[in-house]
Short mmCIF file of N, CA and C in Angstrom, two decimals:
data_model
loop_
_atom_site.label_atom_id
_atom_site.label_comp_id
_atom_site.label_asym_id
_atom_site.label_seq_id
_atom_site.Cartn_x
_atom_site.Cartn_y
_atom_site.Cartn_z
N UNK A 1 11.29 -32.30 13.17
CA UNK A 1 11.26 -33.63 13.80
C UNK A 1 11.87 -33.78 15.08
N UNK A 2 11.14 -34.13 16.05
CA UNK A 2 11.36 -34.37 17.43
C UNK A 2 12.47 -35.62 17.78
N UNK A 3 12.92 -35.38 18.74
CA UNK A 3 13.87 -36.74 19.24
C UNK A 3 13.13 -37.59 20.23
N UNK A 4 13.29 -38.79 20.28
CA UNK A 4 12.81 -39.61 21.47
C UNK A 4 13.73 -39.65 22.50
N UNK A 5 13.30 -39.56 23.78
CA UNK A 5 14.05 -39.44 24.88
C UNK A 5 13.54 -40.49 25.86
N UNK A 6 14.13 -41.23 26.49
CA UNK A 6 13.64 -42.47 27.26
C UNK A 6 14.67 -42.52 28.66
N UNK A 7 13.60 -42.71 29.80
CA UNK A 7 14.39 -42.87 31.02
C UNK A 7 14.25 -44.41 31.31
N UNK A 8 15.06 -44.95 31.84
CA UNK A 8 14.78 -46.48 32.40
C UNK A 8 15.80 -46.77 33.52
N UNK A 9 15.30 -47.71 34.39
CA UNK A 9 16.06 -48.30 35.42
C UNK A 9 15.66 -49.69 35.87
N UNK A 10 16.17 -50.33 36.85
CA UNK A 10 15.58 -51.59 37.37
C UNK A 10 15.16 -51.34 38.90
N UNK A 11 14.48 -52.39 39.31
CA UNK A 11 14.40 -52.45 40.64
C UNK A 11 15.43 -52.76 41.46
N UNK A 12 15.28 -53.06 42.66
CA UNK A 12 16.49 -53.55 43.46
C UNK A 12 16.43 -55.01 43.60
N UNK A 13 17.49 -55.88 43.37
CA UNK A 13 17.48 -57.45 43.29
C UNK A 13 18.82 -57.62 43.99
N UNK A 14 18.91 -58.89 44.37
CA UNK A 14 19.96 -59.66 45.00
C UNK A 14 20.69 -60.52 43.86
N UNK A 15 22.04 -60.31 43.87
CA UNK A 15 22.63 -60.98 43.09
C UNK A 15 23.73 -61.84 43.99
N UNK A 16 24.30 -63.03 43.48
CA UNK A 16 25.37 -63.78 44.16
C UNK A 16 26.55 -63.25 44.73
N UNK A 17 27.21 -62.46 43.38
CA UNK A 17 28.47 -61.96 43.70
C UNK A 17 28.37 -60.43 43.11
N UNK A 18 28.42 -59.64 43.77
CA UNK A 18 28.18 -58.07 43.27
C UNK A 18 29.37 -57.68 42.18
N UNK A 19 30.48 -58.24 42.79
CA UNK A 19 31.85 -57.95 41.85
C UNK A 19 31.69 -58.57 40.61
N UNK A 20 31.35 -59.87 40.63
CA UNK A 20 31.25 -60.66 39.31
C UNK A 20 30.29 -60.06 38.46
N UNK A 21 29.16 -59.65 39.01
CA UNK A 21 28.01 -58.95 38.33
C UNK A 21 28.49 -57.47 37.67
N UNK A 22 29.33 -56.71 38.44
CA UNK A 22 29.70 -55.58 37.72
C UNK A 22 30.76 -55.84 36.84
N UNK A 23 31.76 -56.83 36.87
CA UNK A 23 32.55 -57.09 35.75
C UNK A 23 32.02 -57.51 34.54
N UNK A 24 30.59 -58.36 34.80
CA UNK A 24 30.20 -58.58 33.39
C UNK A 24 29.72 -57.40 32.70
N UNK A 25 29.39 -56.50 33.32
CA UNK A 25 28.39 -55.33 32.87
C UNK A 25 29.33 -54.11 32.71
N UNK A 26 30.71 -54.16 32.63
CA UNK A 26 31.68 -53.21 32.68
C UNK A 26 31.72 -52.53 31.23
N UNK A 27 31.21 -53.47 30.35
CA UNK A 27 31.19 -53.05 28.79
C UNK A 27 30.32 -52.23 28.48
N UNK A 28 29.09 -52.30 29.20
CA UNK A 28 27.93 -51.31 29.09
C UNK A 28 28.31 -49.91 29.68
N UNK A 29 28.76 -49.03 28.84
CA UNK A 29 29.27 -47.66 29.55
C UNK A 29 28.04 -47.04 30.02
N UNK A 30 26.94 -46.99 29.51
CA UNK A 30 25.90 -46.31 29.78
C UNK A 30 24.86 -46.66 30.75
N UNK A 31 25.41 -47.81 31.61
CA UNK A 31 24.80 -48.36 32.81
C UNK A 31 25.52 -48.27 33.97
N UNK A 32 24.66 -47.92 35.07
CA UNK A 32 25.44 -47.65 36.45
C UNK A 32 24.84 -48.88 37.25
N UNK A 33 25.62 -49.75 37.86
CA UNK A 33 25.36 -50.83 39.04
C UNK A 33 25.31 -50.15 40.44
N UNK A 34 24.18 -49.84 40.84
CA UNK A 34 24.00 -49.03 42.06
C UNK A 34 23.77 -49.94 43.33
N UNK A 35 24.68 -49.87 44.29
CA UNK A 35 24.26 -50.62 45.52
C UNK A 35 23.40 -49.87 46.55
N UNK A 36 22.49 -50.89 47.17
CA UNK A 36 21.29 -50.25 48.01
C UNK A 36 22.25 -49.55 49.12
N UNK A 37 21.99 -48.21 49.76
CA UNK A 37 22.68 -47.71 50.73
C UNK A 37 21.74 -47.66 52.00
N UNK A 38 20.47 -48.58 51.91
CA UNK A 38 19.54 -48.73 53.12
C UNK A 38 20.39 -49.37 54.25
N UNK A 39 20.10 -48.88 55.43
CA UNK A 39 20.63 -49.61 56.44
C UNK A 39 19.75 -50.61 57.34
N UNK A 40 18.70 -50.91 56.59
CA UNK A 40 17.87 -51.84 57.23
C UNK A 40 18.00 -53.18 56.41
N UNK A 41 17.76 -54.31 57.40
CA UNK A 41 18.16 -55.74 56.81
C UNK A 41 17.45 -55.95 55.61
N UNK A 42 16.26 -55.24 55.24
CA UNK A 42 15.58 -55.75 54.13
C UNK A 42 16.12 -55.40 52.87
N UNK A 43 16.90 -54.28 52.67
CA UNK A 43 17.56 -53.84 51.46
C UNK A 43 18.93 -54.09 51.40
N UNK A 44 19.47 -54.68 52.49
CA UNK A 44 21.18 -54.52 52.32
C UNK A 44 21.55 -55.82 51.23
N UNK A 45 22.49 -55.37 50.80
CA UNK A 45 23.08 -56.34 49.69
C UNK A 45 22.28 -56.16 48.28
N UNK A 46 21.48 -55.38 48.06
CA UNK A 46 20.82 -55.29 46.95
C UNK A 46 21.43 -54.29 45.95
N UNK A 47 21.00 -54.51 44.64
CA UNK A 47 21.78 -53.87 43.54
C UNK A 47 20.41 -53.27 42.61
N UNK A 48 20.68 -52.26 41.89
CA UNK A 48 19.90 -51.85 41.00
C UNK A 48 20.69 -51.46 39.63
N UNK A 49 19.94 -51.32 38.64
CA UNK A 49 20.72 -50.96 37.11
C UNK A 49 20.13 -49.52 36.77
N UNK A 50 20.85 -48.60 36.68
CA UNK A 50 20.48 -47.13 36.20
C UNK A 50 20.91 -46.74 35.15
N UNK A 51 20.05 -46.56 33.88
CA UNK A 51 20.67 -46.03 32.59
C UNK A 51 20.86 -44.60 32.69
N UNK A 52 21.98 -44.12 32.49
CA UNK A 52 22.39 -42.68 32.46
C UNK A 52 22.56 -41.96 31.12
N UNK A 53 21.71 -42.35 30.33
CA UNK A 53 21.48 -41.70 29.05
C UNK A 53 20.22 -41.38 28.68
N UNK A 54 19.83 -40.84 27.62
CA UNK A 54 18.41 -40.31 27.16
C UNK A 54 17.97 -41.22 26.22
N UNK A 55 18.74 -42.54 25.94
CA UNK A 55 18.27 -43.70 25.07
C UNK A 55 17.62 -44.81 25.65
N UNK A 56 17.35 -44.59 27.09
CA UNK A 56 16.67 -45.68 27.66
C UNK A 56 17.69 -46.71 28.10
N UNK A 57 17.02 -47.91 28.53
CA UNK A 57 17.95 -48.99 28.74
C UNK A 57 18.66 -49.77 27.73
N UNK A 58 19.98 -50.00 28.04
CA UNK A 58 20.69 -50.53 26.86
C UNK A 58 20.45 -51.99 26.63
N UNK A 59 20.23 -52.44 25.39
CA UNK A 59 20.08 -53.52 24.88
C UNK A 59 21.03 -54.08 24.03
N UNK A 60 22.06 -53.19 23.67
CA UNK A 60 23.10 -53.57 23.13
C UNK A 60 24.46 -52.57 23.54
N UNK A 61 25.64 -52.87 23.04
CA UNK A 61 26.68 -52.14 23.25
C UNK A 61 27.61 -52.14 22.11
N UNK A 62 28.51 -51.09 22.07
CA UNK A 62 29.50 -50.97 20.82
C UNK A 62 30.83 -51.75 21.33
N UNK A 63 31.12 -52.82 20.69
CA UNK A 63 32.34 -53.77 21.07
C UNK A 63 33.34 -52.76 20.12
N UNK A 64 34.46 -52.16 20.66
CA UNK A 64 35.42 -51.62 19.64
C UNK A 64 36.38 -52.75 18.98
N UNK A 65 36.58 -54.04 19.68
CA UNK A 65 37.32 -55.03 19.01
C UNK A 65 36.56 -55.53 17.65
N UNK A 66 35.33 -55.57 17.91
CA UNK A 66 34.71 -55.93 16.50
C UNK A 66 34.30 -54.98 15.90
N UNK A 67 34.20 -53.62 16.33
CA UNK A 67 33.80 -52.40 15.37
C UNK A 67 32.53 -52.56 15.13
N UNK A 68 31.55 -52.99 16.24
CA UNK A 68 30.08 -53.36 15.72
C UNK A 68 29.37 -53.26 17.23
N UNK A 69 27.90 -53.28 17.00
CA UNK A 69 27.11 -53.34 18.16
C UNK A 69 26.92 -54.91 18.58
N UNK A 70 26.86 -55.14 19.66
CA UNK A 70 26.56 -56.51 20.30
C UNK A 70 25.42 -56.61 21.18
N UNK A 71 24.41 -57.35 20.91
CA UNK A 71 23.19 -57.30 21.66
C UNK A 71 23.73 -57.93 22.96
N UNK A 72 23.08 -57.50 24.06
CA UNK A 72 23.23 -57.88 25.59
C UNK A 72 22.25 -58.78 25.85
N UNK A 73 22.65 -60.23 26.33
CA UNK A 73 21.99 -61.27 26.64
C UNK A 73 21.39 -61.05 28.08
N UNK A 74 20.61 -60.27 28.36
CA UNK A 74 19.86 -59.92 29.82
C UNK A 74 19.42 -61.18 30.46
N UNK A 75 18.88 -62.06 29.54
CA UNK A 75 18.29 -63.32 30.24
C UNK A 75 19.24 -64.03 30.65
N UNK A 76 20.45 -64.25 30.13
CA UNK A 76 21.58 -65.04 30.38
C UNK A 76 22.35 -64.51 31.55
N UNK A 77 22.39 -62.99 31.56
CA UNK A 77 23.17 -62.51 32.87
C UNK A 77 22.49 -62.62 33.92
N UNK A 78 21.09 -62.29 33.91
CA UNK A 78 20.43 -62.39 35.18
C UNK A 78 20.30 -64.11 35.46
N UNK A 79 20.15 -64.93 34.54
CA UNK A 79 20.13 -66.44 35.01
C UNK A 79 21.70 -66.65 35.93
N UNK A 80 22.63 -66.38 35.29
CA UNK A 80 23.74 -66.45 35.88
C UNK A 80 24.01 -65.89 37.36
N UNK A 81 23.55 -64.61 37.42
CA UNK A 81 23.90 -63.86 38.64
C UNK A 81 22.93 -63.68 39.59
N UNK A 82 21.50 -63.94 39.30
CA UNK A 82 20.41 -63.58 40.25
C UNK A 82 20.42 -64.61 41.41
N UNK A 83 20.21 -64.11 42.61
CA UNK A 83 20.15 -65.23 43.61
C UNK A 83 18.63 -65.97 43.55
N UNK A 84 18.48 -67.05 44.01
CA UNK A 84 17.16 -67.72 43.90
C UNK A 84 15.86 -66.76 44.61
N UNK A 85 14.93 -66.95 43.86
CA UNK A 85 13.75 -66.02 44.34
C UNK A 85 13.88 -64.43 44.09
N UNK A 86 15.16 -63.84 43.69
CA UNK A 86 15.21 -62.55 43.38
C UNK A 86 14.77 -62.32 41.80
N UNK A 87 13.93 -61.29 41.66
CA UNK A 87 13.45 -60.96 40.51
C UNK A 87 14.02 -59.56 39.96
N UNK A 88 14.75 -59.51 38.85
CA UNK A 88 15.21 -58.35 38.32
C UNK A 88 14.07 -57.74 37.37
N UNK A 89 13.56 -56.46 37.56
CA UNK A 89 12.34 -55.78 36.76
C UNK A 89 13.26 -54.53 36.05
N UNK A 90 13.10 -54.34 34.73
CA UNK A 90 13.53 -53.44 33.89
C UNK A 90 12.31 -52.50 33.62
N UNK A 91 12.27 -51.20 33.78
CA UNK A 91 11.30 -50.33 33.27
C UNK A 91 11.86 -49.14 32.86
N UNK A 92 11.11 -49.03 31.47
CA UNK A 92 11.55 -47.82 30.64
C UNK A 92 10.32 -47.23 30.09
N UNK A 93 10.42 -45.95 30.10
CA UNK A 93 9.09 -45.16 29.42
C UNK A 93 9.88 -43.79 28.69
N UNK A 94 9.36 -43.35 27.64
CA UNK A 94 9.99 -42.27 26.97
C UNK A 94 8.61 -41.74 25.94
N UNK A 95 9.30 -40.53 25.38
CA UNK A 95 8.43 -39.94 24.58
C UNK A 95 9.20 -39.09 23.26
N UNK A 96 8.44 -39.04 22.16
CA UNK A 96 8.98 -38.11 21.09
C UNK A 96 7.91 -37.03 21.26
N UNK A 97 8.26 -36.02 22.04
CA UNK A 97 7.25 -34.89 22.36
C UNK A 97 5.90 -35.59 22.76
N UNK A 98 4.81 -35.33 21.93
CA UNK A 98 3.68 -35.83 22.39
C UNK A 98 3.09 -36.79 21.08
N UNK A 99 4.16 -36.95 20.26
CA UNK A 99 3.78 -37.65 19.11
C UNK A 99 3.70 -39.45 19.39
N UNK A 100 4.64 -39.70 20.21
CA UNK A 100 4.62 -40.97 20.67
C UNK A 100 5.14 -41.11 22.04
N UNK A 101 4.40 -41.91 22.99
CA UNK A 101 4.64 -42.15 24.17
C UNK A 101 4.69 -43.73 24.36
N UNK A 102 5.84 -44.21 24.84
CA UNK A 102 6.10 -45.58 24.88
C UNK A 102 6.43 -45.89 26.24
N UNK A 103 6.37 -47.23 26.71
CA UNK A 103 6.75 -47.61 27.84
C UNK A 103 6.77 -49.10 27.80
N UNK A 104 7.67 -49.79 28.56
CA UNK A 104 7.59 -51.47 28.82
C UNK A 104 8.19 -51.87 30.15
N UNK A 105 8.27 -53.10 30.30
CA UNK A 105 8.82 -53.60 31.44
C UNK A 105 9.08 -55.01 31.11
N UNK A 106 10.27 -55.53 31.62
CA UNK A 106 10.67 -56.74 31.66
C UNK A 106 10.97 -57.20 33.06
N UNK A 107 10.69 -58.61 33.31
CA UNK A 107 11.18 -59.17 34.71
C UNK A 107 11.93 -60.57 34.18
N UNK A 108 12.97 -60.66 35.00
CA UNK A 108 13.67 -61.92 34.87
C UNK A 108 14.02 -62.51 36.05
N UNK A 109 14.11 -63.89 36.12
CA UNK A 109 14.56 -64.67 37.16
C UNK A 109 15.91 -65.26 36.86
N UNK A 110 16.38 -66.31 37.85
CA UNK A 110 17.73 -67.00 37.55
C UNK A 110 17.42 -68.49 36.79
N UNK A 111 16.25 -68.62 36.57
CA UNK A 111 15.90 -69.83 35.78
C UNK A 111 15.74 -69.40 34.17
N UNK A 112 16.04 -68.52 33.79
CA UNK A 112 16.06 -67.91 32.41
C UNK A 112 14.56 -67.74 32.06
N UNK A 113 13.67 -67.36 33.06
CA UNK A 113 12.33 -67.16 32.47
C UNK A 113 12.23 -65.63 32.54
N UNK A 114 11.42 -65.09 31.53
CA UNK A 114 11.43 -63.70 31.40
C UNK A 114 9.84 -63.38 31.06
N UNK A 115 9.35 -62.40 31.70
CA UNK A 115 8.18 -61.74 31.42
C UNK A 115 8.18 -60.24 30.86
N UNK A 116 7.35 -60.12 29.62
CA UNK A 116 7.44 -58.55 29.00
C UNK A 116 5.94 -58.11 28.99
N UNK A 117 5.98 -56.68 29.00
CA UNK A 117 4.69 -56.14 28.67
C UNK A 117 5.17 -54.73 28.16
N UNK A 118 4.16 -54.09 27.28
CA UNK A 118 4.39 -52.78 26.78
C UNK A 118 3.06 -52.19 27.02
N UNK A 119 3.12 -50.59 26.92
CA UNK A 119 2.07 -49.99 27.23
C UNK A 119 1.15 -50.14 25.96
N UNK A 120 1.68 -50.49 25.14
CA UNK A 120 0.82 -50.79 23.57
C UNK A 120 -0.02 -52.06 23.77
N UNK A 121 0.29 -52.90 24.84
CA UNK A 121 -0.56 -53.99 25.39
C UNK A 121 -2.12 -53.57 25.28
N UNK A 122 -2.31 -52.48 25.88
CA UNK A 122 -3.53 -51.83 26.16
C UNK A 122 -4.61 -51.76 25.00
N UNK A 123 -4.15 -51.81 23.76
CA UNK A 123 -4.99 -51.81 22.71
C UNK A 123 -5.72 -53.14 22.44
N UNK A 124 -4.89 -54.32 22.61
CA UNK A 124 -5.50 -55.71 22.48
C UNK A 124 -6.18 -55.82 23.72
N UNK A 125 -5.94 -55.33 25.11
CA UNK A 125 -6.51 -55.50 26.14
C UNK A 125 -8.15 -54.66 26.10
N UNK A 126 -8.23 -53.92 25.57
CA UNK A 126 -9.48 -52.66 25.33
C UNK A 126 -10.41 -53.32 24.34
N UNK A 127 -10.12 -54.40 23.53
CA UNK A 127 -10.79 -54.75 22.37
C UNK A 127 -12.27 -55.16 23.24
N UNK A 128 -12.35 -55.75 24.21
CA UNK A 128 -13.77 -56.25 24.78
C UNK A 128 -14.46 -55.09 25.22
N UNK A 129 -13.91 -54.02 25.27
CA UNK A 129 -14.56 -52.62 25.52
C UNK A 129 -15.48 -51.91 24.62
N UNK A 130 -14.93 -52.12 23.24
CA UNK A 130 -15.34 -51.61 22.24
C UNK A 130 -14.54 -51.83 20.89
N UNK A 131 -15.32 -51.49 19.77
CA UNK A 131 -14.39 -51.78 18.43
C UNK A 131 -13.81 -50.52 17.73
N UNK A 132 -14.06 -49.33 18.46
CA UNK A 132 -13.45 -48.26 17.76
C UNK A 132 -12.40 -47.83 18.81
N UNK A 133 -11.14 -48.19 18.53
CA UNK A 133 -10.12 -48.13 19.29
C UNK A 133 -8.91 -47.42 18.54
N UNK A 134 -8.69 -46.02 18.77
CA UNK A 134 -7.74 -45.16 18.02
C UNK A 134 -6.31 -45.35 18.93
N UNK A 135 -5.06 -45.38 18.17
CA UNK A 135 -3.86 -45.11 19.01
C UNK A 135 -3.70 -43.73 19.51
N UNK A 136 -3.09 -43.88 20.57
CA UNK A 136 -2.57 -42.45 21.31
C UNK A 136 -1.39 -42.07 20.71
N UNK A 137 -1.37 -41.56 19.40
CA UNK A 137 -0.37 -41.00 18.74
C UNK A 137 -0.65 -40.57 17.41
N UNK A 138 0.13 -39.86 16.60
CA UNK A 138 -0.12 -39.05 15.51
C UNK A 138 0.97 -39.19 14.48
#
C-alpha cells in the first residue's frame, strides 16, 4: 500500500497586521507565514502560507491542552485579517503513487466569502461531452 503525499501553499495576499496574523497561526506548527521579499511596490507587504509537510495544507491542528485535534476556521481567520479586496488562495495537489491524484483550491476574502474547486469537478463538467466517463484512478 502506498502513502498519499501532498504539496500545498497559498498565493501572496495582504493582511491588516502581519504580527497579529502570525500570532493567530502560531499553533499551526506545519505552516510557515512567509513575507514577500520583492523590492518592487507591487508585492511589498504581502505574505503567503507554505505547508512544510507531506500532508498538504493543514485544516486542523493538535491542541495539547485539549489532547485532541481542532479544526482551523480559515474563513474566519481570513475574514479577520485580510485587507479589503485582497484574496487568499490555497492550492494543494497530491498523489498516492498513480492510484489517486487529487487537487483542490480555495479562495477567501475578508467578507467571509469562500469559493472551492476540486480536480474531481471535471467529471461533472465532462457530462455534456459524453456519457462514458471513467474516473482517473484504480
